[in-house]
Amino acid sequence: MTTGNILVIGANGQIGTVLTETLRNAHGNDRVIASDLAPAATAAHGPFETLDILNAVRLGEIIRQYDIRQVYHLAAILSATGEQHPQWAWDVNMGGLFNVLEAAREYRLKVFFPSSIASFGPFAERQNTPQHGPLEPTTVYGISKVAGELWSQYYFLRYGVDVRSLRYPGIISYQSMPGGGTTDYAVEIFHKAVLEEPFTCFLRDDTRLPMMYMDDAVRATLLLMEAPAEQVKLHTSYNLSGMSFTPAELSAAIRAHYPGFEVQYQPDFRQGIADSWPESIDDTDARHDWGWAPSFDLQAMTLEMLTRLREKYGR
Ligand code: NAD
Ligand code: AKB
């Protein structure tokens, strides 16, 4: 085992639930320590520690207790919740990252820090948004991600800390529910379809956003974290692309399986957030530097989501 023990911070969230299980399958349950504000499903199959990431002392205790060598720092306040509580979102997103980066400097840890398509704002090119170009996000979440990317690069350049990062699109999964983002509709819609209930979408029908199936997101994360250091050429955050679609296109893909599925549109404040984000992403650097390629398109993802949720709901 070359990775040493691994700490997942924010392990109970949408991504953490699946990433923790995947890491445990690869490295053994005891080598992957889940942590979050309170125990939940991730506590069932391996070590779990209660951790508020704003508590740097507790973080240090856990790192020493388990001889941690790698950290996946997933704890954050997402875009929609962040707009309702901007100062709290800034405190958690930046304060948490600083505690992780400082611990990484002190204990020589390898770190994964997820950024987001929210790093881009209205002045970025909206189609095939390039890796380099204007960022200028208009949400507190996006501001915290851009700042986080730059601080990650700073810790690499100044202290040699091995921090790796991806700008995730909206992630779609059946295992866990999303936690307060603008792309959440693309998960909620599948639950309604399988339960054969109508769905009310909080975005306009023509709102195109970059999205990715969870399997691809986890695979990209592990590919980047396991890549030889010389292949990791960007130390801010890599653009990452899976698919792009609108709520109308997703509804049509679901209707191929559930012809009677009803969708209404009632855009709310999240429409303004979505309108400031890219429609599709150019991830040439990730493909070139460490061999990234997504596996799931809209049709494959839709079939997989519906199949898995039917099993989950016994339908
Ligand atoms: P989530 O909201 O589902 O989960 C976040 C977890 O962090 C929760 O379990 C929460 O309890 C925990 N948390 C919150 N505050 C904490 C604190 N102070 N200390 C410790 N834990 C705390 O989020 P997610 O969707 O799993 O996202 C994980 C990461 O990936 C975040 O950094 C997010 O910005 C990023 N990301 C997610 C998506 C997506 O579509 N899910 C897209 C882009 C980027
Ligand atoms: C959100 O909508 O806030 C997240 C993200 C794209 O970062 N899903």
Coordinates of C-alpha atoms and ligand atoms in Angstrom, one line a residue:
M1 CA 0.0 0.0 0.0
T2 CA 1.7 3.2 -1.2
T3 CA -1.1 5.7 -0.5
G4 CA -1.1 5.3 3.3
N5 CA -4.3 6.0 5.2
I6 CA -6.8 8.3 3.6
L7 CA -9.1 10.9 5.2
V8 CA -12.4 12.0 3.5
I9 CA -13.7 15.3 4.9
G10 CA -17.4 15.9 4.1
A11 CA -17.8 12.1 3.5
N12 CA -21.6 12.1 4.1
G13 CA -22.3 14.3 1.1
Q14 CA -23.4 13.5 -2.4
I15 CA -19.9 12.8 -3.7
G16 CA -18.3 11.7 -0.4
T17 CA -20.8 8.8 0.1
V18 CA -19.7 7.3 -3.2
L19 CA -16.1 8.3 -3.1
T20 CA -15.6 6.8 0.4
E21 CA -17.1 3.5 -0.7
T22 CA -15.0 3.4 -3.8
L23 CA -11.8 4.2 -1.9
R24 CA -12.6 1.5 0.7
N25 CA -13.2 -1.1 -2.0
A26 CA -9.8 -0.2 -3.5
H27 CA -7.7 0.2 -0.3
G28 CA -9.6 -1.7 2.5
N29 CA -12.3 -0.3 4.8
D30 CA -9.8 0.4 7.7
R31 CA -7.5 2.5 5.6
V32 CA -10.2 5.1 4.6
I33 CA -11.4 7.3 7.5
A34 CA -14.7 9.0 6.8
S35 CA -15.4 12.3 8.6
D36 CA -18.3 14.8 8.7
L37 CA -20.2 16.9 11.1
A38 CA -22.1 13.9 12.4
P39 CA -22.1 10.1 11.7
A40 CA -24.3 8.8 8.8
A41 CA -24.1 6.0 6.2
T42 CA -20.3 6.3 5.8
A43 CA -19.8 5.3 9.4
A44 CA -21.3 1.9 8.8
H45 CA -18.5 0.2 6.9
G46 CA -15.3 1.6 8.3
P47 CA -13.8 4.2 10.7
F48 CA -15.7 7.4 11.1
E49 CA -14.6 10.6 13.0
T50 CA -16.8 13.6 13.8
L51 CA -15.0 16.6 12.4
D52 CA -16.0 20.3 11.8
I53 CA -13.4 21.3 9.3
L54 CA -13.2 24.7 10.9
N55 CA -11.6 23.0 13.9
A56 CA -7.9 22.8 13.0
V57 CA -6.9 21.1 16.3
R58 CA -9.3 18.2 15.8
L59 CA -8.1 17.8 12.2
G60 CA -4.5 17.5 13.5
E61 CA -5.6 14.9 16.1
I62 CA -7.3 12.7 13.4
I63 CA -4.3 13.0 11.1
R64 CA -1.9 11.9 13.8
Q65 CA -4.2 9.2 15.2
Y66 CA -4.6 7.5 11.9
D67 CA -1.3 8.4 10.3
I68 CA -3.1 10.0 7.4
R69 CA -1.2 10.5 4.1
Q70 CA -4.0 11.7 1.8
V71 CA -7.0 14.0 2.2
Y72 CA -10.0 14.3 0.0
H73 CA -11.5 17.6 1.2
L74 CA -15.1 17.6 0.1
A75 CA -16.8 19.7 2.8
A76 CA -18.3 22.9 1.4
I77 CA -21.4 25.0 1.2
L78 CA -22.7 24.7 -2.4
S79 CA -23.9 27.5 -4.8
A80 CA -27.6 27.8 -3.9
T81 CA -27.2 27.5 -0.1
G82 CA -24.2 29.8 -0.4
E83 CA -26.3 32.6 -1.9
Q84 CA -28.7 32.4 1.0
H85 CA -25.9 32.5 3.6
P86 CA -22.9 34.2 1.9
Q87 CA -20.7 34.9 4.9
W88 CA -21.2 31.4 6.4
A89 CA -20.4 29.9 2.9
W90 CA -17.2 31.9 2.7
D91 CA -16.2 31.0 6.2
V92 CA -16.7 27.2 5.7
N93 CA -15.3 27.1 2.2
M94 CA -12.2 29.2 2.8
G95 CA -11.6 28.5 6.5
G96 CA -12.0 24.7 5.8
L97 CA -9.6 24.8 2.9
F98 CA -7.0 26.8 4.8
N99 CA -7.0 24.3 7.7
V100 CA -6.5 21.4 5.2
L101 CA -3.7 23.2 3.3
E102 CA -1.9 24.1 6.6
A103 CA -2.3 20.5 7.8
A104 CA -1.0 19.3 4.4
R105 CA 2.1 21.6 4.8
E106 CA 2.8 20.4 8.3
Y107 CA 2.2 16.7 7.8
R108 CA 3.2 16.5 4.1
L109 CA -0.2 15.3 2.9
K110 CA -1.4 14.8 -0.7
V111 CA -4.7 16.7 -1.1
F112 CA -7.7 16.6 -3.4
F113 CA -9.8 19.8 -3.5
P114 CA -12.8 19.9 -5.8
S115 CA -13.5 23.1 -7.6
S116 CA -16.5 23.7 -9.9
I117 CA -17.8 25.1 -13.1
A118 CA -19.0 27.8 -10.7
S119 CA -15.4 29.2 -10.9
F120 CA -16.5 30.8 -14.2
G121 CA -18.7 33.9 -14.4
P122 CA -20.6 35.8 -17.1
F123 CA -17.5 37.0 -18.9
A124 CA -16.1 33.5 -19.6
E125 CA -16.9 32.0 -23.1
R126 CA -20.1 30.0 -22.5
Q127 CA -19.5 27.2 -25.1
N128 CA -16.5 25.0 -24.7
T129 CA -15.2 27.2 -22.0
P130 CA -11.4 27.1 -22.2
Q131 CA -9.1 26.2 -19.3
H132 CA -7.6 29.6 -19.2
G133 CA -9.5 32.8 -19.6
P134 CA -11.7 35.2 -17.5
L135 CA -13.2 33.7 -14.4
E136 CA -14.9 36.5 -12.5
P137 CA -17.6 34.4 -10.7
T138 CA -20.6 36.3 -9.3
T139 CA -21.6 33.8 -6.6
V140 CA -19.9 33.5 -3.2
Y141 CA -19.5 29.8 -3.9
G142 CA -17.7 30.6 -7.2
I143 CA -15.5 33.2 -5.5
S144 CA -14.5 30.7 -2.8
K145 CA -13.7 28.1 -5.5
V146 CA -11.5 30.6 -7.5
A147 CA -9.7 31.7 -4.3
G148 CA -9.3 28.0 -3.3
E149 CA -7.8 27.2 -6.7
L150 CA -5.3 30.0 -6.4
W151 CA -4.4 29.2 -2.8
S152 CA -3.9 25.5 -3.8
Q153 CA -1.5 26.6 -6.4
Y154 CA 0.2 28.9 -3.9
Y155 CA 0.8 26.0 -1.5
F156 CA 2.2 23.9 -4.3
L157 CA 4.6 26.7 -5.5
R158 CA 5.6 28.0 -2.1
Y159 CA 5.6 24.9 0.1
G160 CA 5.6 22.0 -2.4
V161 CA 2.3 20.7 -1.2
D162 CA 0.8 18.2 -3.7
V163 CA -2.7 19.6 -4.1
R164 CA -4.8 18.3 -7.1
S165 CA -8.1 19.7 -8.2
L166 CA -10.9 19.3 -10.8
R167 CA -13.6 21.8 -11.8
Y168 CA -16.5 19.4 -11.5
P169 CA -19.6 19.9 -13.6
G170 CA -23.0 19.2 -11.9
I171 CA -22.8 15.6 -10.6
I172 CA -25.7 13.2 -11.1
S173 CA -26.0 10.1 -8.9
Y174 CA -28.6 7.7 -7.5
Q175 CA -26.8 6.7 -4.3
S176 CA -27.1 10.0 -2.5
M177 CA -29.0 13.3 -2.8
P178 CA -27.3 16.6 -3.8
G179 CA -26.7 19.2 -1.1
G180 CA -27.9 22.7 -2.1
G181 CA -26.6 23.3 -5.6
T182 CA -28.0 24.8 -8.8
T183 CA -27.6 21.6 -10.7
D184 CA -29.6 19.6 -8.2
Y185 CA -32.7 19.5 -10.4
A186 CA -30.9 16.9 -12.6
V187 CA -30.9 14.4 -9.7
E188 CA -34.3 15.2 -8.3
I189 CA -36.1 14.8 -11.6
F190 CA -35.1 11.1 -11.8
H191 CA -36.6 10.4 -8.4
K192 CA -39.9 11.9 -9.5
A193 CA -39.9 10.0 -12.8
V194 CA -39.4 6.7 -11.1
L195 CA -42.0 7.5 -8.4
E196 CA -44.3 8.4 -11.4
E197 CA -45.0 11.9 -9.9
P198 CA -44.9 15.2 -11.8
F199 CA -41.7 17.3 -11.5
T200 CA -41.4 21.1 -11.1
C201 CA -38.1 22.3 -12.3
F202 CA -36.5 25.4 -10.7
L203 CA -34.6 26.3 -14.0
R204 CA -36.0 27.3 -17.3
D205 CA -36.4 24.5 -19.9
D206 CA -33.6 25.9 -22.1
T207 CA -30.9 26.2 -19.4
R208 CA -27.9 24.3 -20.7
L209 CA -25.3 23.3 -18.1
P210 CA -22.3 21.0 -18.0
M211 CA -23.1 17.7 -16.1
M212 CA -21.4 14.4 -15.3
Y213 CA -22.5 11.0 -14.1
M214 CA -21.0 10.1 -10.7
D215 CA -19.1 7.1 -12.0
D216 CA -17.2 9.4 -14.3
A217 CA -16.6 12.0 -11.6
V218 CA -15.1 9.4 -9.2
R219 CA -13.1 7.8 -11.9
A220 CA -11.7 11.2 -13.0
T221 CA -10.8 12.0 -9.3
L222 CA -8.9 8.8 -8.8
L223 CA -7.2 9.1 -12.2
L224 CA -5.9 12.5 -11.3
M225 CA -4.9 11.5 -7.7
E226 CA -3.0 8.5 -9.0
A227 CA -1.3 10.2 -11.9
P228 CA 2.5 10.5 -11.7
A229 CA 3.4 14.0 -10.4
E230 CA 5.1 15.0 -13.7
Q231 CA 1.8 14.5 -15.6
V232 CA 0.0 17.0 -13.3
K233 CA 0.8 20.3 -15.0
L234 CA -2.0 22.5 -13.7
H235 CA -1.9 23.3 -10.0
T236 CA -5.0 25.5 -9.9
S237 CA -7.8 23.2 -11.2
Y238 CA -8.5 21.1 -14.3
N239 CA -11.5 21.7 -16.5
L240 CA -13.5 18.5 -16.7
S241 CA -16.3 17.6 -19.1
G242 CA -18.9 14.8 -19.3
M243 CA -22.1 16.0 -21.1
S244 CA -24.2 19.1 -21.4
F245 CA -28.0 19.3 -21.6
T246 CA -31.0 21.4 -20.8
P247 CA -33.9 20.4 -18.6
A248 CA -36.1 20.0 -21.7
E249 CA -33.5 17.6 -23.2
L250 CA -33.2 15.7 -19.9
S251 CA -37.0 15.4 -19.7
A252 CA -37.2 14.1 -23.2
A253 CA -34.5 11.5 -22.5
I254 CA -36.6 10.4 -19.4
R255 CA -39.8 10.4 -21.5
A256 CA -38.2 7.7 -23.8
H257 CA -38.7 5.4 -20.7
Y258 CA -41.7 7.1 -19.0
P259 CA -43.8 8.6 -21.9
G260 CA -46.3 10.1 -19.4
F261 CA -43.7 12.0 -17.3
E262 CA -44.9 15.6 -16.6
V263 CA -42.5 18.5 -16.1
Q264 CA -43.4 22.1 -15.2
Y265 CA -41.0 25.0 -15.1
Q266 CA -40.9 27.6 -12.2
P267 CA -37.5 29.3 -12.4
D268 CA -36.4 30.8 -9.0
F269 CA -33.2 32.6 -7.8
R270 CA -31.1 29.6 -9.0
Q271 CA -31.8 30.7 -12.6
G272 CA -29.6 33.7 -12.2
I273 CA -26.8 31.4 -10.9
A274 CA -27.1 29.0 -13.8
D275 CA -27.2 31.9 -16.3
S276 CA -23.7 33.0 -15.1
W277 CA -22.2 29.6 -15.7
P278 CA -20.8 27.9 -18.8
E279 CA -23.0 25.7 -21.1
S280 CA -20.2 23.3 -22.0
I281 CA -16.5 22.8 -21.0
D282 CA -13.3 22.3 -22.9
D283 CA -11.3 19.7 -21.0
T284 CA -8.4 19.2 -23.5
D285 CA -5.8 19.6 -20.8
A286 CA -7.2 16.8 -18.6
R287 CA -7.4 14.6 -21.6
H288 CA -3.9 15.4 -22.7
D289 CA -2.1 15.5 -19.3
W290 CA -3.5 12.4 -17.6
G291 CA -5.7 10.6 -20.1
W292 CA -9.2 11.7 -19.1
A293 CA -12.2 10.5 -21.2
P294 CA -15.8 10.3 -19.9
S295 CA -17.8 7.1 -20.4
F296 CA -21.4 8.3 -19.9
D297 CA -23.5 10.5 -22.3
L298 CA -27.1 11.6 -21.6
Q299 CA -28.7 8.4 -22.9
A300 CA -26.4 6.1 -21.0
M301 CA -26.7 8.1 -17.8
T302 CA -30.5 8.3 -18.0
L303 CA -30.8 4.5 -18.5
E304 CA -28.4 3.8 -15.6
M305 CA -30.1 6.3 -13.2
L306 CA -33.6 5.0 -13.9
T307 CA -32.5 1.3 -13.6
R308 CA -30.7 2.0 -10.3
L309 CA -33.5 4.1 -8.8
R310 CA -36.1 1.5 -9.8
E311 CA -34.1 -1.1 -7.8
K312 CA -33.8 1.4 -4.9
Y313 CA -37.6 2.1 -4.8
G314 CA -38.5 -1.5 -5.6
R315 CA -40.4 -0.5 -8.8
Ligands
NAD1 P1 -22.7 18.0 -0.3 O1 -23.3 19.3 0.2 O2 -23.5 16.9 -0.7 O3 -21.8 17.4 0.9 C1 -20.9 18.3 1.7 C2 -20.7 17.6 3.0 O4 -19.8 18.5 3.8 C3 -21.9 17.3 3.8 O5 -22.0 16.0 4.2 C4 -21.8 18.3 5.0 O6 -22.3 17.7 6.2 C5 -20.3 18.4 5.1 N1 -19.9 19.7 5.8 C6 -20.5 20.9 5.6 N2 -19.9 21.8 6.5 C7 -18.9 21.1 7.1 C8 -18.0 21.4 8.1 N3 -17.9 22.7 8.6 N4 -17.1 20.5 8.5 C9 -17.2 19.2 8.0 N5 -18.1 18.8 7.1 C10 -18.9 19.8 6.7 O7 -21.6 18.4 -1.4 P2 -21.1 17.4 -2.6 O8 -22.0 17.6 -3.7 O9 -20.7 16.1 -2.1 O10 -19.7 18.2 -3.0 C11 -18.5 17.9 -2.5 C12 -17.5 18.9 -3.0 O11 -17.5 18.8 -4.4 C13 -17.7 20.3 -2.6 O12 -16.5 21.0 -2.4 C14 -18.4 20.9 -3.8 O13 -18.2 22.3 -4.0 C15 -17.7 20.1 -4.9 N6 -18.6 20.1 -6.1 C16 -19.7 19.3 -6.2 C17 -20.5 19.3 -7.3 C18 -21.8 18.5 -7.4 O14 -22.5 18.6 -8.4 N7 -22.1 17.7 -6.4 C19 -20.1 20.0 -8.4 C20 -18.9 20.8 -8.4 C21 -18.2 20.8 -7.2
AKB2 C1 -23.8 23.4 -7.5 O1 -24.7 23.5 -8.3 O2 -23.6 24.3 -6.7 C2 -22.8 22.3 -7.7 C3 -21.7 22.8 -8.6 C4 -21.9 22.7 -10.1 O3 -20.6 23.2 -8.2 N1 -23.5 21.2 -8.2

